[in-house]
Tab-separated table of C-alpha atoms (C1' of nucleotides) in Angstrom:
chain	number	residue	atom	x	y	z
A	1	MET	CA	-11.222	5.217	-7.729
A	2	PRO	CA	-13.408	2.339	-6.777
A	3	GLU	CA	-12.269	-0.966	-5.291
A	4	LEU	CA	-14.008	-2.895	-2.544
A	5	ALA	CA	-14.018	-0.218	0.145
A	6	GLU	CA	-14.643	2.758	-2.127
A	7	VAL	CA	-17.615	0.932	-3.608
A	8	GLU	CA	-19.046	0.466	-0.125
A	9	PHE	CA	-18.518	4.164	0.543
A	10	PHE	CA	-20.309	5.199	-2.646
A	11	ARG	CA	-23.188	2.793	-2.009
A	12	LYS	CA	-23.994	4.698	1.163
A	13	GLN	CA	-24.084	8.011	-0.677
A	14	TRP	CA	-27.564	7.123	-1.923
A	15	ASN	CA	-28.830	6.321	1.594
A	16	PRO	CA	-30.839	9.575	1.781
A	17	GLY	CA	-33.012	8.070	-0.950
A	18	LEU	CA	-33.914	4.920	1.009
A	19	GLY	CA	-37.679	4.688	1.427
A	20	GLN	CA	-38.186	7.535	-1.033
A	21	ALA	CA	-40.224	7.412	-4.218
A	22	VAL	CA	-38.497	8.370	-7.453
A	23	ARG	CA	-40.262	11.402	-8.921
A	24	ALA	CA	-38.293	11.631	-12.142
A	25	VAL	CA	-35.498	9.815	-13.937
A	26	ARG	CA	-32.887	11.614	-16.026
A	27	VAL	CA	-30.819	9.384	-18.297
A	28	HIS	CA	-28.034	9.965	-20.833
A	29	ALA	CA	-29.580	7.176	-22.847
A	30	HIS	CA	-26.727	6.840	-25.339
A	31	ALA	CA	-23.872	6.988	-22.860
A	32	ARG	CA	-21.585	3.977	-22.932
A	33	VAL	CA	-22.397	3.156	-19.302
A	34	PHE	CA	-25.802	1.901	-20.494
A	35	ARG	CA	-24.371	-0.565	-23.028
A	36	GLY	CA	-26.630	-3.602	-23.100
A	37	THR	CA	-29.252	-1.895	-20.916
A	38	ASP	CA	-32.803	-0.963	-21.925
A	39	THR	CA	-32.921	2.653	-20.770
A	40	THR	CA	-36.554	3.052	-21.757
A	41	ALA	CA	-37.575	0.168	-19.514
A	42	LEU	CA	-35.376	1.589	-16.772
A	43	ARG	CA	-37.091	4.978	-16.905
A	44	THR	CA	-40.555	3.486	-17.050
A	45	ALA	CA	-39.998	1.116	-14.129
A	46	LEU	CA	-38.133	3.458	-11.813
A	47	THR	CA	-40.399	6.462	-12.253
A	48	GLY	CA	-42.710	6.336	-9.263
A	49	ALA	CA	-40.926	3.376	-7.687
A	50	ARG	CA	-39.547	3.432	-4.161
A	51	LEU	CA	-35.918	2.721	-3.297
A	52	LEU	CA	-36.118	-0.161	-0.827
A	53	SER	CA	-32.553	-1.225	-0.106
A	54	SER	CA	-29.006	-1.394	-1.387
A	55	ALA	CA	-26.081	-3.753	-1.156
A	56	ALA	CA	-22.428	-3.811	-2.219
A	57	ALA	CA	-20.336	-6.836	-3.100
A	58	ALA	CA	-17.001	-6.992	-4.877
A	59	LYS	CA	-16.997	-3.879	-7.095
A	60	GLN	CA	-20.730	-4.100	-7.693
A	61	MET	CA	-23.726	-2.424	-6.148
A	62	LEU	CA	-27.354	-3.467	-6.341
A	63	PHE	CA	-30.288	-1.168	-5.577
A	64	ARG	CA	-33.728	-2.685	-5.077
A	65	PHE	CA	-36.853	-0.763	-6.030
A	66	GLY	CA	-40.513	-1.592	-5.435
A	67	ASP	CA	-43.976	-0.252	-5.714
A	68	ALA	CA	-44.350	3.264	-4.375
A	69	LYS	CA	-47.319	2.106	-2.295
A	70	GLY	CA	-45.270	-0.757	-0.916
A	71	HIS	CA	-47.709	-3.492	-1.933
A	72	GLY	CA	-47.623	-6.195	-4.566
A	73	HIS	CA	-44.607	-7.572	-6.328
A	74	ALA	CA	-45.423	-6.093	-9.690
A	75	GLY	CA	-42.863	-3.442	-10.424
A	76	ARG	CA	-39.995	-4.876	-8.443
A	77	ALA	CA	-36.847	-3.590	-10.133
A	78	TRP	CA	-33.112	-3.936	-9.679
A	79	LEU	CA	-30.496	-1.359	-10.556
A	80	GLY	CA	-26.940	-2.641	-10.778
A	81	VAL	CA	-24.058	-0.183	-10.680
A	82	HIS	CA	-20.387	-0.705	-11.498
A	83	LEU	CA	-18.196	2.358	-11.081
A	84	GLY	CA	-15.465	1.382	-13.521
A	85	MET	CA	-12.396	3.570	-13.088
A	86	THR	CA	-13.941	6.982	-12.456
A	87	GLY	CA	-17.544	6.398	-11.416
A	88	GLU	CA	-19.109	7.956	-8.317
A	89	LEU	CA	-22.467	8.050	-6.579
A	90	ARG	CA	-23.608	11.073	-4.616
A	91	THR	CA	-26.748	12.866	-3.487
A	92	GLU	CA	-27.450	16.445	-4.546
A	93	PRO	CA	-30.180	18.822	-3.337
A	94	SER	CA	-33.579	18.654	-5.036
A	95	GLY	CA	-33.658	20.605	-8.264
A	96	TYR	CA	-30.073	19.693	-9.116
A	97	ALA	CA	-29.273	20.277	-12.778
A	98	PRO	CA	-27.357	17.252	-14.166
A	99	GLN	CA	-23.847	17.992	-15.395
A	100	LYS	CA	-22.010	16.632	-18.412
A	101	HIS	CA	-20.974	13.305	-16.879
A	102	ASP	CA	-24.065	12.707	-14.711
A	103	HIS	CA	-25.467	9.828	-16.753
A	104	LEU	CA	-28.247	8.849	-14.353
A	105	VAL	CA	-30.122	11.098	-11.922
A	106	LEU	CA	-33.050	9.919	-9.810
A	107	ALA	CA	-35.047	12.790	-8.351
A	108	THR	CA	-36.534	11.943	-4.943
A	109	GLY	CA	-38.118	13.922	-2.135
A	110	ALA	CA	-34.838	13.686	-0.255
A	111	GLY	CA	-32.677	14.940	-3.110
A	112	ALA	CA	-31.227	13.831	-6.423
A	113	LEU	CA	-29.408	10.491	-6.531
A	114	VAL	CA	-26.588	10.972	-9.034
A	115	PHE	CA	-24.397	8.505	-10.920
A	116	THR	CA	-21.461	10.212	-12.597
A	117	ASP	CA	-18.628	8.696	-14.621
A	118	PRO	CA	-16.387	10.768	-16.949
A	119	ARG	CA	-14.528	7.854	-18.532
A	120	MET	CA	-17.605	5.662	-18.764
A	121	PHE	CA	-15.807	2.403	-17.992
A	122	GLY	CA	-18.572	1.925	-15.431
A	123	LYS	CA	-21.860	0.228	-16.180
A	124	ILE	CA	-25.515	0.477	-15.224
A	125	ASP	CA	-27.607	-2.677	-15.290
A	126	PHE	CA	-31.382	-2.809	-15.037
A	127	ALA	CA	-33.675	-5.794	-14.513
A	128	LEU	CA	-37.241	-6.534	-13.490
A	129	GLY	CA	-38.106	-9.521	-11.340
A	130	ASP	CA	-38.733	-10.905	-7.897
A	131	THR	CA	-35.207	-12.153	-7.393
A	132	PRO	CA	-31.843	-10.424	-7.833
A	133	PRO	CA	-30.272	-10.758	-11.291
A	134	ALA	CA	-28.021	-13.735	-11.977
A	135	TRP	CA	-24.830	-11.694	-12.327
A	136	TRP	CA	-25.299	-10.595	-8.717
A	137	THR	CA	-26.032	-14.041	-7.303
A	138	ARG	CA	-23.057	-15.516	-9.116
A	139	LEU	CA	-20.442	-13.163	-7.689
A	140	ALA	CA	-17.512	-14.976	-6.091
A	141	PRO	CA	-17.658	-15.494	-2.306
A	142	PRO	CA	-16.440	-12.388	-0.475
A	143	ILE	CA	-12.868	-12.392	0.816
A	144	LEU	CA	-14.244	-11.726	4.299
A	145	SER	CA	-16.624	-14.700	4.155
A	146	GLU	CA	-16.059	-18.201	5.569
A	147	ALA	CA	-16.034	-19.588	2.045
A	148	PHE	CA	-12.816	-17.723	1.247
A	149	THR	CA	-10.382	-20.350	2.495
A	150	VAL	CA	-6.629	-20.853	2.159
A	151	GLU	CA	-7.380	-23.999	0.183
A	152	ALA	CA	-9.590	-22.120	-2.285
A	153	VAL	CA	-6.759	-19.657	-2.837
A	154	ALA	CA	-4.202	-22.452	-3.239
A	155	VAL	CA	-6.345	-24.248	-5.823
A	156	PHE	CA	-6.789	-21.046	-7.797
A	157	LEU	CA	-3.066	-20.215	-7.762
A	158	ARG	CA	-2.252	-23.705	-9.024
A	159	ARG	CA	-4.541	-23.204	-12.005
A	160	ARG	CA	-2.939	-19.806	-12.766
A	161	ALA	CA	0.534	-21.127	-12.047
A	162	ARG	CA	2.466	-19.225	-14.717
A	163	ALA	CA	0.876	-15.816	-14.380
A	164	PRO	CA	2.495	-13.232	-12.081
A	165	ILE	CA	0.768	-13.204	-8.695
A	166	LYS	CA	-0.070	-9.517	-9.139
A	167	ALA	CA	-2.140	-10.277	-12.256
A	168	VAL	CA	-3.841	-13.189	-10.507
A	169	LEU	CA	-4.940	-11.041	-7.559
A	170	LEU	CA	-6.843	-8.811	-9.972
A	171	MET	CA	-9.035	-11.709	-11.115
A	172	GLN	CA	-12.497	-10.989	-9.752
A	173	GLU	CA	-13.647	-14.607	-10.044
A	174	ARG	CA	-11.556	-15.438	-6.977
A	175	PHE	CA	-10.600	-12.097	-5.420
A	176	PRO	CA	-13.783	-10.034	-5.659
A	177	GLY	CA	-13.242	-6.355	-4.994
A	178	ILE	CA	-9.441	-6.417	-5.248
A	179	GLY	CA	-8.052	-3.761	-7.582
A	180	ASN	CA	-4.689	-2.268	-8.358
A	181	TRP	CA	-3.966	-0.548	-5.078
A	182	MET	CA	-5.295	-3.312	-2.844
A	183	ALA	CA	-3.302	-5.945	-4.742
A	184	ASP	CA	-0.083	-3.971	-4.247
A	185	GLU	CA	-0.918	-3.379	-0.586
A	186	VAL	CA	-1.569	-7.080	0.039
A	187	LEU	CA	1.623	-8.272	-1.695
A	188	TRP	CA	3.675	-5.700	0.167
A	189	ARG	CA	2.284	-6.816	3.534
A	190	ALA	CA	2.729	-10.489	2.637
A	191	ALA	CA	6.296	-9.762	1.431
A	192	ILE	CA	5.714	-11.418	-1.932
A	193	HIS	CA	7.242	-10.072	-5.157
A	194	PRO	CA	4.458	-9.092	-7.582
A	195	LYS	CA	6.217	-10.809	-10.502
A	196	LYS	CA	6.445	-14.152	-8.747
A	197	PRO	CA	4.532	-16.806	-10.718
A	198	ALA	CA	1.409	-17.767	-8.795
A	199	GLY	CA	2.362	-21.439	-8.884
A	200	ARG	CA	5.711	-20.797	-7.213
A	201	LEU	CA	4.390	-19.385	-3.955
A	202	THR	CA	5.346	-21.576	-0.998
A	203	PRO	CA	2.551	-22.903	1.256
A	204	ALA	CA	3.616	-20.354	3.867
A	205	GLU	CA	3.336	-17.564	1.301
A	206	VAL	CA	-0.139	-18.723	0.282
A	207	ARG	CA	-1.220	-18.630	3.927
A	208	SER	CA	0.305	-15.201	4.337
A	209	LEU	CA	-1.373	-13.965	1.165
A	210	HIS	CA	-4.741	-15.221	2.421
A	211	ARG	CA	-4.213	-13.576	5.816
A	212	GLU	CA	-3.186	-10.194	4.349
A	213	LEU	CA	-6.034	-10.235	1.831
A	214	ARG	CA	-8.458	-10.465	4.717
A	215	TRP	CA	-6.574	-7.896	6.771
A	216	VAL	CA	-6.506	-5.313	3.986
A	217	CYS	CA	-10.175	-5.853	3.120
A	218	ARG	CA	-11.266	-5.545	6.752
A	219	HIS	CA	-9.253	-2.406	7.463
A	220	ALA	CA	-9.938	-0.764	4.120
A	221	LEU	CA	-13.671	-1.172	4.754
A	222	ALA	CA	-13.288	0.285	8.240
A	223	LEU	CA	-11.294	3.304	7.011
A	224	VAL	CA	-11.999	4.031	3.358
A	225	GLY	CA	-15.472	2.510	3.380
A	226	LYS	CA	-16.562	5.004	6.030
A	227	THR	CA	-15.095	8.300	4.846
A	228	LEU	CA	-13.165	7.718	1.607
A	229	ALA	CA	-10.109	8.945	3.496
A	230	ASP	CA	-6.706	7.779	2.259
A	231	PRO	CA	-5.154	5.015	4.362
A	232	PRO	CA	-2.465	6.182	6.851
A	233	ARG	CA	1.235	6.450	6.013
A	234	THR	CA	1.947	3.151	7.739
A	235	TRP	CA	0.335	1.606	4.627
A	236	LEU	CA	2.012	1.334	1.229
A	237	PHE	CA	-0.889	3.258	-0.301
A	238	PRO	CA	0.181	6.888	0.231
A	239	HIS	CA	3.781	6.163	-0.814
A	240	ARG	CA	3.324	4.276	-4.054
A	241	TRP	CA	2.988	7.168	-6.491
A	242	GLU	CA	5.311	9.524	-4.612
A	243	ASN	CA	8.485	10.464	-6.430
A	244	GLY	CA	11.343	8.934	-4.471
A	245	GLY	CA	8.809	7.108	-2.315
A	246	LEU	CA	10.181	4.980	0.524
A	247	CYS	CA	8.843	1.749	1.936
A	248	PRO	CA	7.262	2.580	5.314
A	249	LYS	CA	8.600	-0.653	6.778
A	250	THR	CA	12.185	-0.779	5.470
A	251	LYS	CA	12.707	2.925	4.629
A	252	GLN	CA	14.299	1.702	1.400
A	253	PRO	CA	13.261	3.025	-2.045
A	254	LEU	CA	10.135	1.645	-3.653
A	255	GLN	CA	10.162	0.370	-7.220
A	256	ARG	CA	7.549	0.634	-9.959
A	257	ALA	CA	6.981	-1.345	-13.146
A	258	GLU	CA	4.143	-2.531	-15.320
A	259	ILE	CA	3.062	-6.024	-14.287
A	260	GLY	CA	-0.034	-7.724	-15.596
A	261	GLY	CA	-0.802	-4.626	-17.621
A	262	ARG	CA	-0.997	-2.362	-14.570
A	263	THR	CA	1.549	-0.100	-12.937
A	264	THR	CA	2.743	-1.932	-9.852
A	265	CYS	CA	4.674	-0.654	-6.844
A	266	TRP	CA	6.673	-2.795	-4.475
A	267	SER	CA	9.469	-2.704	-1.919
A	268	PRO	CA	12.490	-4.595	-3.313
A	269	ALA	CA	14.047	-4.771	0.150
A	270	ARG	CA	11.072	-6.774	1.399
A	271	GLN	CA	9.560	-8.473	-1.678
A	272	LYS	CA	12.047	-10.747	-3.461
A	273	LEU	CA	11.717	-13.089	-6.391
B	1	DT	C1'	2.393	16.929	-27.094
B	2	DC	C1'	2.703	12.877	-24.359
B	3	DC	C1'	1.921	10.319	-20.389
B	4	DT	C1'	-0.698	8.660	-16.641
B	5	DA	C1'	-4.989	7.051	-14.145
B	6	DT	C1'	-8.159	2.512	-7.833
B	7	DG	C1'	-11.401	-1.600	-14.569
B	8	DT	C1'	-13.201	-4.935	-17.693
B	9	DT	C1'	-13.583	-7.253	-22.040
B	10	DG	C1'	-12.762	-8.984	-26.721
B	11	DT	C1'	-9.361	-11.094	-29.373
B	12	DA	C1'	-5.112	-13.319	-30.576
B	13	DT	C1'	-1.796	-16.673	-29.369
B	14	DG	C1'	0.138	-20.489	-27.023
C	1	DA	C1'	-11.082	-25.903	-23.874
C	2	DC	C1'	-7.964	-23.349	-21.034
C	3	DA	C1'	-4.445	-19.974	-19.781
C	4	DT	C1'	-2.132	-15.811	-20.826
C	5	DA	C1'	-1.131	-11.174	-22.796
C	6	DC	C1'	-2.597	-6.978	-24.537
C	7	DA	C1'	-5.215	-3.471	-27.145
C	8	DA	C1'	-9.398	-1.040	-26.769
C	9	DC	C1'	-12.795	1.575	-24.505
C	10	DA	C1'	-13.134	7.600	-23.106
C	11	DT	C1'	-11.798	11.583	-20.499
C	12	DA	C1'	-9.124	14.697	-17.601
C	13	DG	C1'	-5.118	16.341	-15.612
C	14	DG	C1'	-0.093	16.820	-14.927
DNA sequence: TCCTATGTTGTATG
DNA sequence: ACATACAACATAGG
C-alpha cells in the first residue's frame, strides 16, 4: 500500500529500535527482495551494530547503523528499504518467530524489527560507507521542498508532452512519492482529466496541478503518515473503488479505466478532456 | 477459474 | 538518444 505517506508511517514502525544494538539478523537470503544485494555482507555488518537513525523520502527509506559502542566510523552501514506494492515494516515482541513473508528480521533488545512483503516487488539495499548511498542522494527534490517549483513541473510536462498526465504523475524522477491513488486524488482536485496529454495542460492547469500536488502530499503526511488511517470521505480516495461510487464534490458517478497501465478513477463531471 | 491489487524495470517500438 | 507503451515480476483475496 505504500506511497509517500504510507512510507513515512512504516518508517516510524522501527522507531522502537532506535539506539538499540542488533543481536541477530534473520534473512530469507534468496528472496527476490534481496536482488542485487549481498545478504552475507548485510548479516555480518548489521549483527552487533546499533540503529542510529532513519529517514524517508519519496517511496524510499534509509536506516543508518553504526558501531554498537558508538565510536569509530568503521562499521557504518546503510539499509535501504523500498516497500514495493505490499511491503510493510513493523516491530514485534522479542522472540518473534519469522513468518513466511518476513524476509528480514532484526532482533534488538526492544523487539524484532520486521520487513515483510508477500509479493516481493519491494527491495532491500545494503551498503557500507561513511556517506549515504548514491541512489539516496540522487532522489528527486521532494514535492514539499522549495526546489519543487511550478516551472520545474512545466518543463517536465513539456518533455513528456504526448503522454497522458496520469502516467506522467507516476514518474518518480519528478514526482517522488506519488503513486496510483495520490495521482488520481491530485488530478481530481485540480479538475484535470487523467487522459489529457501532459503538453496540453494550460498554464493555469499546471499551476493548479502544482498546488494540489503539494496540498495532497502535506495532508496525506498529516493523516496517513501518522496513523495509516484512510483519508476522509471528502477525498476521492474512499470512493474510487466503490461500486457505483459518486464524486464527493459533484455527487455524479465516478468513472474508471486503465490509463498509463494503471486503473484510474476520475469524476467526468469535473475532469474534462 | 479469472480478475484485481497504493510499483518498478526491461524491452520493443516509434 | 529520447519518449512511450506494455509485459513481467509473485502472491493473496474476492
